[in-house]
Tab-separated table of C-alpha atoms in Angstrom:
chain	number	residue	atom	x	y	z
A	1	MET	CA	68.549	-54.237	-70.763
A	2	PRO	CA	67.570	-56.755	-73.875
A	3	ASP	CA	69.107	-55.206	-76.857
A	4	LYS	CA	65.536	-55.026	-78.298
A	5	THR	CA	63.508	-52.474	-80.349
A	6	LEU	CA	59.573	-51.434	-79.548
A	7	VAL	CA	57.773	-50.350	-82.368
A	8	ILE	CA	54.745	-48.345	-80.636
A	9	ALA	CA	52.439	-47.984	-83.565
A	10	CYS	CA	49.301	-46.740	-84.526
A	11	GLY	CA	46.664	-49.656	-84.907
A	12	ALA	CA	46.185	-48.733	-88.583
A	13	LEU	CA	49.597	-49.797	-89.357
A	14	ALA	CA	49.668	-53.177	-87.316
A	15	ARG	CA	49.148	-55.641	-90.579
A	16	GLU	CA	52.430	-53.510	-92.055
A	17	VAL	CA	54.447	-53.437	-89.177
A	18	LEU	CA	54.015	-56.885	-88.691
A	19	ALA	CA	54.596	-57.780	-92.590
A	20	LEU	CA	57.776	-56.325	-92.632
A	21	ILE	CA	59.162	-57.401	-89.354
A	22	GLU	CA	58.402	-61.225	-90.621
A	23	LEU	CA	59.616	-60.026	-94.134
A	24	ASN	CA	62.752	-58.756	-92.837
A	25	ASN	CA	63.145	-61.460	-89.721
A	26	TRP	CA	63.726	-58.452	-87.870
A	27	GLN	CA	63.835	-60.715	-84.364
A	28	HIS	CA	64.791	-58.164	-82.528
A	29	MET	CA	61.961	-56.054	-83.119
A	30	GLU	CA	58.785	-56.083	-80.853
A	31	LEU	CA	55.204	-54.293	-82.057
A	32	ILE	CA	52.602	-52.578	-79.621
A	33	CYS	CA	49.968	-50.751	-81.007
A	34	LEU	CA	47.515	-47.850	-79.910
A	35	PRO	CA	44.129	-47.835	-80.724
A	36	ALA	CA	43.713	-46.898	-84.437
A	37	ASP	CA	40.391	-44.670	-83.651
A	38	LEU	CA	42.931	-42.165	-81.835
A	39	HIS	CA	42.844	-40.336	-85.429
A	40	LEU	CA	39.224	-39.470	-84.560
A	41	ARG	CA	40.987	-37.352	-81.770
A	42	PRO	CA	44.232	-36.396	-83.000
A	43	ASP	CA	44.644	-34.458	-79.749
A	44	LYS	CA	44.949	-37.071	-77.732
A	45	ILE	CA	47.909	-39.050	-79.821
A	46	PRO	CA	50.766	-37.301	-78.149
A	47	ASP	CA	50.005	-38.109	-74.538
A	48	ALA	CA	48.951	-41.914	-75.301
A	49	VAL	CA	52.066	-42.203	-77.193
A	50	GLU	CA	54.161	-40.269	-74.182
A	51	ALA	CA	52.433	-43.289	-71.861
A	52	ALA	CA	53.026	-45.808	-74.439
A	53	VAL	CA	57.060	-44.726	-74.359
A	54	LEU	CA	57.318	-44.307	-70.557
A	55	ASP	CA	55.662	-47.829	-69.824
A	56	ALA	CA	58.310	-49.411	-71.899
A	57	CYS	CA	61.211	-47.572	-71.699
A	58	ASP	CA	62.985	-49.598	-69.255
A	59	LYS	CA	62.590	-52.707	-71.001
A	60	TYR	CA	63.789	-52.119	-74.612
A	61	SER	CA	66.990	-50.281	-75.976
A	62	ARG	CA	65.198	-48.369	-78.354
A	63	ILE	CA	61.809	-47.198	-78.970
A	64	PHE	CA	60.342	-46.015	-82.752
A	65	VAL	CA	57.205	-44.389	-82.631
A	66	ALA	CA	55.528	-45.618	-85.835
A	67	TYR	CA	53.097	-42.317	-86.456
A	68	ALA	CA	53.287	-39.649	-88.825
A	69	ASP	CA	52.369	-36.208	-87.949
A	70	CYS	CA	48.683	-37.642	-88.205
A	71	GLY	CA	46.813	-34.484	-87.369
A	72	THR	CA	48.759	-33.100	-84.201
A	73	GLY	CA	50.162	-30.210	-85.779
A	74	GLY	CA	53.810	-30.743	-84.635
A	75	LEU	CA	52.433	-31.666	-81.072
A	76	LEU	CA	53.328	-35.332	-81.726
A	77	ALA	CA	56.829	-34.625	-82.487
A	78	ALA	CA	57.630	-32.021	-80.106
A	79	ARG	CA	56.695	-34.728	-77.830
A	80	CYS	CA	58.909	-37.724	-79.267
A	81	ALA	CA	61.540	-35.035	-79.139
A	82	ALA	CA	61.171	-34.667	-75.759
A	83	LEU	CA	61.018	-38.323	-74.879
A	84	GLU	CA	63.967	-38.544	-77.320
A	85	VAL	CA	62.354	-41.187	-79.496
A	86	GLU	CA	62.239	-40.894	-83.284
A	87	MET	CA	58.705	-41.135	-85.454
A	88	ILE	CA	58.152	-41.562	-89.252
A	89	LYS	CA	58.667	-38.482	-91.090
A	90	GLY	CA	55.479	-36.552	-92.987
A	91	PRO	CA	52.149	-35.566	-92.512
A	92	HIS	CA	50.225	-39.051	-92.462
A	93	CYS	CA	50.384	-42.249	-93.324
A	94	TYR	CA	48.681	-41.610	-97.014
A	95	SER	CA	52.116	-39.694	-97.574
A	96	PHE	CA	55.227	-41.971	-96.291
A	97	PHE	CA	53.311	-45.153	-98.081
A	98	GLU	CA	52.853	-43.231	-101.332
A	99	GLY	CA	56.438	-41.933	-100.324
A	100	ASN	CA	56.567	-38.326	-98.546
A	101	GLU	CA	58.426	-36.979	-101.816
A	102	ALA	CA	56.067	-37.922	-104.322
A	103	PHE	CA	52.459	-37.585	-102.137
A	104	ALA	CA	53.926	-33.832	-101.983
A	105	ALA	CA	54.532	-33.360	-105.324
A	106	ARG	CA	51.174	-34.671	-106.668
A	107	GLY	CA	49.844	-31.763	-104.892
A	108	GLU	CA	46.419	-33.409	-104.735
A	109	VAL	CA	43.567	-31.106	-102.790
A	110	THR	CA	40.365	-33.092	-104.153
A	111	SER	CA	41.394	-36.546	-103.046
A	112	PHE	CA	40.364	-38.615	-100.580
A	113	TYR	CA	42.799	-41.395	-99.359
A	114	LEU	CA	42.021	-44.922	-98.696
A	115	THR	CA	44.756	-47.245	-97.306
A	116	ASP	CA	44.439	-51.185	-96.997
A	117	PHE	CA	43.468	-50.284	-93.672
A	118	LEU	CA	40.949	-48.106	-94.136
A	119	ALA	CA	39.530	-50.190	-97.003
A	120	ARG	CA	39.167	-52.895	-94.445
A	121	GLN	CA	37.450	-50.969	-91.754
A	122	PHE	CA	35.603	-48.077	-94.055
A	123	GLU	CA	32.506	-48.602	-92.217
A	124	ALA	CA	33.693	-48.701	-88.902
A	125	PHE	CA	36.573	-45.851	-89.280
A	126	VAL	CA	34.319	-43.532	-91.642
A	127	ILE	CA	30.944	-43.901	-92.125
A	128	LYS	CA	30.047	-44.653	-88.539
A	129	PRO	CA	31.823	-41.909	-86.807
A	130	MET	CA	30.831	-39.567	-90.011
A	131	GLY	CA	27.320	-40.454	-88.897
A	132	LEU	CA	26.513	-41.525	-92.438
A	133	ASP	CA	25.331	-45.272	-90.985
A	134	LYS	CA	22.319	-43.311	-89.402
A	135	HIS	CA	22.348	-40.048	-91.831
A	136	PRO	CA	23.400	-40.529	-95.322
A	137	GLU	CA	21.876	-37.258	-96.111
A	138	LEU	CA	25.401	-35.498	-94.746
A	139	ARG	CA	27.353	-37.005	-97.278
A	140	ASP	CA	27.882	-34.541	-99.371
A	141	ILE	CA	28.563	-31.924	-96.535
A	142	TYR	CA	31.380	-34.455	-96.101
A	143	PHE	CA	32.341	-34.689	-99.244
A	144	GLY	CA	31.135	-32.196	-101.861
A	145	ASN	CA	34.256	-30.613	-102.048
A	146	TYR	CA	35.778	-33.732	-102.682
A	147	GLU	CA	36.270	-35.309	-106.775
A	148	LYS	CA	38.161	-39.062	-106.182
A	149	LEU	CA	38.702	-41.333	-103.867
A	150	VAL	CA	42.239	-42.642	-104.278
A	151	TYR	CA	43.086	-46.578	-102.634
A	152	LEU	CA	46.461	-46.619	-101.778
A	153	ALA	CA	47.166	-50.297	-101.942
A	154	GLN	CA	49.932	-51.659	-99.536
A	155	THR	CA	49.277	-54.816	-100.868
A	156	GLU	CA	47.838	-56.675	-104.099
A	157	ASP	CA	43.993	-58.125	-102.706
A	158	GLU	CA	41.357	-57.730	-105.429
A	159	GLY	CA	38.698	-58.135	-102.387
A	160	LEU	CA	40.393	-54.952	-101.071
A	161	THR	CA	40.424	-52.946	-103.961
A	162	ARG	CA	36.832	-54.364	-104.508
A	163	ALA	CA	35.774	-52.863	-101.720
A	164	ALA	CA	37.614	-49.500	-101.858
A	165	GLU	CA	35.644	-49.396	-105.152
A	166	ALA	CA	32.172	-49.507	-103.627
A	167	ALA	CA	33.553	-46.878	-100.874
A	168	ALA	CA	33.838	-44.510	-103.644
A	169	ALA	CA	30.624	-45.253	-105.231
A	170	ARG	CA	29.100	-44.603	-102.136
A	171	LEU	CA	30.589	-41.508	-101.351
A	172	GLY	CA	29.545	-40.550	-104.874
A	173	LEU	CA	33.573	-40.040	-105.943
A	174	ASP	CA	35.447	-41.093	-109.263
A	175	PHE	CA	37.782	-44.034	-108.220
A	176	GLU	CA	41.911	-44.515	-108.625
A	177	ARG	CA	43.879	-47.335	-107.166
A	178	ARG	CA	47.469	-46.946	-106.924
A	179	PHE	CA	49.805	-49.503	-105.633
A	180	THR	CA	52.168	-47.919	-102.979
A	181	GLY	CA	53.543	-51.037	-101.457
A	182	TYR	CA	54.829	-49.927	-97.831
A	183	GLY	CA	56.149	-46.745	-98.988
A	184	ASP	CA	58.783	-44.903	-96.733
A	185	LEU	CA	57.578	-47.413	-93.766
A	186	VAL	CA	60.214	-50.085	-95.438
A	187	ALA	CA	63.191	-47.040	-94.837
A	188	ALA	CA	61.946	-45.858	-91.568
A	189	LEU	CA	61.771	-49.721	-90.411
A	190	ALA	CA	64.927	-50.354	-91.827
A	191	ASP	CA	66.905	-47.504	-90.088
A	192	VAL	CA	65.473	-48.555	-86.868
A	193	SER	CA	66.767	-52.013	-86.973
A	194	SER	CA	70.207	-51.338	-88.132
A	195	GLN	CA	70.750	-48.873	-85.848
A	196	VAL	CA	70.040	-51.660	-82.808
A	197	TYR	CA	73.441	-53.575	-84.067
A	198	LYS	CA	75.441	-50.507	-84.908
B	1	MET	CA	-1.247	-44.333	-78.562
B	2	SER	CA	-1.005	-43.260	-82.017
B	3	ASP	CA	1.423	-41.569	-83.776
B	4	GLU	CA	-0.382	-38.870	-84.294
B	5	GLU	CA	-1.533	-38.120	-80.870
B	6	ASP	CA	2.407	-38.127	-79.932
B	7	ASP	CA	2.665	-35.295	-82.564
B	8	LEU	CA	3.055	-31.986	-80.506
B	9	ILE	CA	1.195	-28.869	-82.268
B	10	LEU	CA	3.799	-26.553	-82.409
B	11	ASP	CA	1.172	-23.744	-82.669
B	12	GLU	CA	-0.705	-24.650	-79.459
B	13	LEU	CA	2.328	-23.689	-77.364
B	14	ASP	CA	2.691	-20.687	-75.767
B	15	ASP	CA	5.584	-18.132	-77.085
B	16	GLY	CA	8.093	-19.776	-73.966
B	17	GLU	CA	7.093	-22.924	-74.766
B	18	LEU	CA	7.782	-22.889	-78.292
B	19	VAL	CA	10.996	-21.312	-77.733
B	20	LEU	CA	12.091	-23.726	-75.719
B	21	GLN	CA	10.748	-26.462	-78.229
B	22	MET	CA	13.059	-24.916	-81.042
B	23	HIS	CA	16.076	-25.281	-78.971
B	24	ASP	CA	15.077	-28.943	-78.393
B	25	ASP	CA	14.410	-29.093	-82.169
B	26	LEU	CA	17.506	-27.864	-83.444
B	27	TYR	CA	19.261	-29.876	-80.977
B	28	ASP	CA	17.587	-32.795	-82.460
B	29	GLY	CA	18.313	-31.586	-86.050
B	30	MET	CA	14.450	-31.203	-86.918
B	31	ALA	CA	14.717	-28.641	-89.904
B	32	ASP	CA	11.042	-28.875	-90.927
B	33	GLU	CA	9.669	-28.157	-86.982
B	34	ILE	CA	12.316	-25.626	-86.717
B	35	ALA	CA	10.884	-23.940	-90.348
B	36	GLU	CA	7.330	-24.264	-88.903
B	37	ALA	CA	8.075	-22.515	-85.590
B	38	VAL	CA	9.582	-19.639	-87.133
B	39	HIS	CA	6.791	-19.087	-89.139
B	40	ILE	CA	4.756	-19.718	-86.178
B	41	LEU	CA	6.579	-16.697	-84.055
B	42	LEU	CA	6.186	-14.507	-87.379
B	43	LYS	CA	3.136	-14.877	-87.446
B	44	ARG	CA	2.507	-13.821	-83.932
B	45	LYS	CA	4.558	-10.517	-84.827
B	46	TRP	CA	8.086	-11.520	-83.651
B	47	THR	CA	10.524	-9.527	-85.000
B	48	PRO	CA	12.738	-11.501	-87.548
B	49	TYR	CA	15.845	-10.405	-85.185
B	50	ASP	CA	14.234	-11.803	-82.278
B	51	VAL	CA	13.309	-14.935	-84.045
B	52	LEU	CA	17.064	-15.456	-84.730
B	53	THR	CA	18.488	-14.651	-81.961
B	54	LYS	CA	16.373	-16.253	-79.131
B	55	ALA	CA	15.281	-19.038	-80.774
B	56	LEU	CA	17.279	-20.135	-83.005
B	57	VAL	CA	21.107	-18.522	-81.972
B	58	GLU	CA	20.463	-19.642	-78.618
B	59	GLY	CA	19.368	-22.650	-79.826
B	60	MET	CA	22.758	-23.267	-81.566
B	61	ARG	CA	24.466	-21.844	-78.135
B	62	ILE	CA	23.287	-25.042	-76.551
B	63	VAL	CA	24.561	-27.225	-79.319
B	64	GLY	CA	27.754	-25.816	-79.394
B	65	ILE	CA	27.892	-26.057	-75.679
B	66	ASP	CA	27.273	-29.836	-75.533
B	67	PHE	CA	29.706	-30.191	-78.612
B	68	ARG	CA	32.451	-28.340	-76.844
B	69	ASP	CA	32.084	-31.015	-74.174
B	70	GLY	CA	32.042	-34.110	-76.193
B	71	ILE	CA	28.288	-35.143	-75.344
B	72	LEU	CA	27.207	-34.229	-79.294
B	73	PHE	CA	29.528	-34.965	-81.950
B	74	VAL	CA	29.987	-33.523	-85.861
B	75	PRO	CA	27.124	-35.192	-87.452
B	76	GLU	CA	24.786	-33.969	-84.378
B	77	VAL	CA	25.907	-30.463	-85.017
B	78	LEU	CA	25.601	-30.667	-88.817
B	79	LEU	CA	22.359	-31.493	-88.664
B	80	ALA	CA	21.414	-29.028	-85.815
B	81	ALA	CA	23.226	-26.594	-87.915
B	82	GLY	CA	21.075	-27.502	-91.109
B	83	ALA	CA	17.987	-26.826	-89.160
B	84	MET	CA	19.301	-23.543	-88.410
B	85	LYS	CA	19.989	-22.835	-92.076
B	86	LYS	CA	16.414	-23.766	-92.781
B	87	GLY	CA	15.305	-21.150	-90.295
B	88	MET	CA	17.921	-18.626	-91.403
B	89	HIS	CA	16.673	-18.828	-94.764
B	90	ILE	CA	13.506	-17.893	-93.650
B	91	LEU	CA	14.538	-15.203	-91.965
B	92	LYS	CA	17.358	-13.568	-93.695
B	93	PRO	CA	15.061	-11.468	-96.640
B	94	LEU	CA	12.892	-10.294	-93.541
B	95	LEU	CA	16.258	-9.094	-91.698
B	96	ILE	CA	17.903	-7.197	-94.181
B	97	GLU	CA	14.163	-5.439	-95.010
B	98	THR	CA	13.586	-4.782	-91.106
B	99	GLY	CA	17.477	-3.213	-90.582
B	100	ALA	CA	18.550	-5.419	-88.199
B	101	PRO	CA	21.741	-4.291	-86.159
B	102	GLN	CA	24.926	-4.743	-87.669
B	103	LEU	CA	27.974	-5.696	-86.271
B	104	GLY	CA	30.546	-5.631	-88.751
B	105	LYS	CA	31.749	-7.296	-91.703
B	106	MET	CA	33.538	-10.320	-92.008
B	107	VAL	CA	35.691	-12.139	-95.251
B	108	ILE	CA	35.736	-15.630	-94.387
B	109	GLY	CA	37.200	-18.820	-96.554
B	110	THR	CA	39.611	-22.137	-96.183
B	111	VAL	CA	43.152	-21.227	-97.168
B	112	LYS	CA	45.017	-22.665	-100.730
B	113	GLY	CA	44.750	-26.444	-100.614
B	114	ASP	CA	42.040	-26.842	-98.304
B	115	ILE	CA	38.860	-28.243	-99.183
B	116	HIS	CA	37.352	-28.700	-95.638
B	117	ASP	CA	34.592	-26.163	-95.218
B	118	ILE	CA	32.412	-27.984	-92.712
B	119	GLY	CA	34.003	-25.479	-89.836
B	120	LYS	CA	33.826	-22.644	-91.967
B	121	ASN	CA	30.737	-23.002	-92.771
B	122	LEU	CA	29.325	-22.878	-89.193
B	123	VAL	CA	31.122	-20.074	-88.374
B	124	ALA	CA	29.763	-18.207	-91.280
B	125	MET	CA	26.176	-19.422	-90.499
B	126	MET	CA	26.783	-18.528	-86.365
B	127	MET	CA	28.601	-14.872	-87.512
B	128	GLU	CA	25.426	-14.055	-89.830
B	129	GLY	CA	23.340	-15.311	-86.925
B	130	ALA	CA	24.769	-12.709	-84.606
B	131	GLY	CA	24.433	-9.605	-86.498
B	132	PHE	CA	27.330	-9.765	-88.802
B	133	GLU	CA	27.993	-9.478	-92.874
B	134	VAL	CA	29.934	-12.456	-94.242
B	135	VAL	CA	31.191	-12.782	-97.091
B	136	ASP	CA	31.928	-16.315	-97.893
B	137	LEU	CA	34.977	-16.951	-100.438
B	138	GLY	CA	34.498	-20.722	-99.542
B	139	ILE	CA	37.245	-23.239	-100.295
B	140	ASN	CA	41.129	-23.071	-101.505
B	141	ASN	CA	41.839	-19.340	-101.097
B	142	PRO	CA	45.331	-17.969	-101.998
B	143	VAL	CA	46.237	-14.837	-100.669
B	144	GLU	CA	45.583	-12.602	-103.271
B	145	ASP	CA	41.807	-13.623	-103.040
B	146	TYR	CA	41.637	-12.628	-99.545
B	147	ILE	CA	43.240	-9.136	-99.560
B	148	GLU	CA	41.123	-8.217	-102.557
B	149	ALA	CA	38.169	-9.393	-101.292
B	150	LEU	CA	39.110	-7.224	-97.785
B	151	LYS	CA	39.636	-4.334	-99.586
B	152	ARG	CA	36.884	-4.329	-102.179
B	153	GLU	CA	34.442	-5.653	-99.239
B	154	ASN	CA	35.803	-3.090	-96.914
B	155	ALA	CA	35.719	-5.878	-94.432
B	156	ASP	CA	36.544	-5.360	-90.702
B	157	ILE	CA	37.493	-9.116	-89.980
B	158	LEU	CA	39.408	-11.694	-91.799
B	159	GLY	CA	38.130	-15.627	-90.728
B	160	MET	CA	40.615	-18.076	-92.134
B	161	SER	CA	40.261	-21.497	-91.711
B	162	ALA	CA	42.276	-24.975	-92.496
B	163	LEU	CA	41.610	-28.647	-91.206
B	164	LEU	CA	44.917	-30.182	-92.820
B	165	THR	CA	48.326	-29.817	-90.871
B	166	THR	CA	49.598	-29.347	-94.419
B	167	THR	CA	47.523	-26.361	-95.264
B	168	MET	CA	47.759	-24.466	-92.179
B	169	PRO	CA	51.099	-22.779	-92.670
B	170	TYR	CA	49.059	-20.636	-95.407
B	171	MET	CA	47.871	-18.651	-92.817
B	172	LYS	CA	50.846	-17.263	-92.134
B	173	THR	CA	51.686	-16.366	-95.521
B	174	VAL	CA	48.169	-14.687	-96.193
B	175	ILE	CA	49.116	-12.502	-93.031
B	176	ASP	CA	52.742	-12.211	-93.619
B	177	THR	CA	51.403	-10.742	-97.097
B	178	MET	CA	49.105	-8.238	-95.598
B	179	VAL	CA	52.175	-7.054	-93.089
B	180	GLU	CA	54.292	-6.609	-96.625
B	181	GLN	CA	51.484	-4.791	-97.986
B	182	GLY	CA	51.095	-2.883	-94.495
B	183	ILE	CA	47.728	-3.524	-94.538
B	184	ARG	CA	47.792	-6.153	-91.275
B	185	ASP	CA	46.621	-3.779	-88.375
B	186	ASP	CA	43.766	-2.680	-90.787
B	187	TYR	CA	41.850	-5.727	-90.058
B	188	ILE	CA	40.763	-8.141	-87.217
B	189	VAL	CA	42.473	-11.772	-87.951
B	190	LEU	CA	40.669	-14.621	-86.767
B	191	VAL	CA	41.909	-18.089	-87.498
B	192	GLY	CA	40.327	-21.457	-86.714
B	193	GLY	CA	40.710	-25.484	-87.578
B	194	ALA	CA	40.909	-28.799	-86.026
B	195	PRO	CA	44.629	-29.012	-86.090
B	196	LEU	CA	45.167	-25.378	-84.574
B	197	ASN	CA	45.924	-24.033	-81.147
B	198	GLU	CA	46.307	-20.881	-79.473
B	199	GLU	CA	50.038	-20.901	-79.949
B	200	PHE	CA	49.720	-21.756	-83.425
B	201	GLY	CA	47.660	-18.447	-83.641
B	202	LYS	CA	49.844	-16.450	-82.134
B	203	ALA	CA	53.208	-17.919	-83.455
B	204	ILE	CA	51.796	-16.566	-87.092
B	205	GLY	CA	50.291	-13.464	-86.074
B	206	SER	CA	46.700	-13.512	-86.066
B	207	ASP	CA	44.775	-11.498	-83.469
B	208	ALA	CA	42.963	-14.908	-81.973
B	209	TYR	CA	42.487	-18.610	-82.398
B	210	CYS	CA	39.165	-19.415	-81.932
B	211	ARG	CA	38.184	-23.113	-81.237
B	212	ASP	CA	34.625	-23.410	-82.038
B	213	ALA	CA	31.995	-21.132	-83.838
B	214	ALA	CA	30.706	-19.524	-80.800
B	215	VAL	CA	34.278	-18.719	-79.399
B	216	ALA	CA	34.540	-16.872	-82.883
B	217	VAL	CA	31.336	-14.976	-82.519
B	218	GLU	CA	32.483	-13.960	-79.008
B	219	THR	CA	35.991	-13.045	-80.367
B	220	ALA	CA	34.794	-10.916	-82.856
B	221	LYS	CA	32.193	-9.024	-81.289
B	222	GLU	CA	35.086	-8.089	-78.290
B	223	PHE	CA	37.407	-7.358	-81.122
B	224	MET	CA	35.049	-4.936	-82.350
B	225	ALA	CA	33.807	-2.972	-79.411
B	226	ARG	CA	37.590	-2.436	-78.995
B	227	LYS	CA	38.036	-1.042	-82.440
B	228	HIS	CA	35.055	1.018	-81.838
B	229	ASN	CA	36.317	2.178	-78.506
B	230	ARG	CA	39.865	3.012	-80.354
B	231	ALA	CA	37.787	5.079	-82.791
B	232	GLY	CA	35.979	6.688	-80.613
C-alpha cells in the first residue's frame, strides 16, 4: 500500500485543505470532498463519510476525516471511531477556524457565522435552501433572534468581506469581521501529516 | 380567461369543499384565504373548535406528513404555519369564550444558549391547536426559568427544544435538577430538535423524544391519557 494519506473533507473546506497542502508541500496527502450541501441534512453525513472511507481504505495508509461534529450530535464521531479514522475536534468549522477554545470562551449565542466558503456561496447555501429567494418575508422568522453576522475570514479578500457585509445587511444583522486564518485545521492536518512519517 | 374569472369564490363552496380547499390553502401557505375561510365557517355556525380541528389542524397534519416524507421543506412549512397562525388568531378568543376542551398544560422553551425557535414555535402552535394550554417561555432558558414556570403554572408537560449539538446537553442539566429537587416525576418531559434522537432522549432521562410537531402532539396526548388512567 502506498504511504499516502487521504483527507476526506466537507466540500466547504476544499479550498482551505488544498491551500494548506500546497503551503506545506504535503505531497503525500490527497483530498477528496463530499458535497457541502450535506450540511443541510447532517443526519446523512455519517453514512456518506463511511462510504467514502470504505471505498478508499485499501488505497491509502491513513485516512483523515476533515469534518467536525457538524450537527451530527456525536454520530459522526462514533462512526469514525468504529472505522478507526480520526476527525477534526470541535462542534463545527466556525469553532475550529476560530480555534475551539477561543470560540467556546466567547460563548456567543446571537451571532450567525459565515466563513470564506459561505460568504462566497451565500446565495446557494443560505438564501436558497431557506427559501428566502422566493419568500423574503420569512427572513425574520429565521434570523429575528440573531443580532449580528460574524464573518470568520480565512483569507484577506476584500471582495469576500464586501459580500459578507452585504449578506449581513440582507439579513438585517450587524456586521463583524474576524480574521481567523485556518485555525485548528492547521494543527489537525499537520498532525496527520507528521504521523505518516513516524 | 382573466385572473378574476380564475379566482375561487370561497363562500360559494359547500362546507365539505371549503374544508378541503382550506387544507390546500394551508398547504400553499395562503394566509388571507385561510382567514377568509375561517370567517365563512364561523358565519355558517361552525363551532370554533370544529373549525380549528377539522380545517386547520387537519390541514397542518397533512403538511406535517409531507414534511416528514421529504415532499415539503422548512420554507413551505413556515408559510403553512403562518397561514394557520392567522386562522388561529381569529379563533383563539372564541375558543376561550366557548370553553373548548383542554387536554393539559405545557411549558415550552428553547434551552440556554439556543435561540433557534422555529421548531419550538411549530410545536407550541400545534399543541394549542390540539387543545393544550401552552406557556411559551421563548428562547435561551436557564433551568431556573423552566422549573419556576412549571411550578407557577401547575403544568403537566415540560417541552424543551434545541437546534445545536452544543446546547442540547443542557436538557440533561434541566432534568437532573428536577431529579435533585424531587419533582422529575411530577411532569411529562418531552424533548425535540434537529440533532436529537430517541437514544439521546432516553439517555438524558426524558419521557420521549419527538421528531416533529405532530409526534409531539400525539405523544403528549398519550402521556396525558396514561396520567389520567393512573390518577383514576
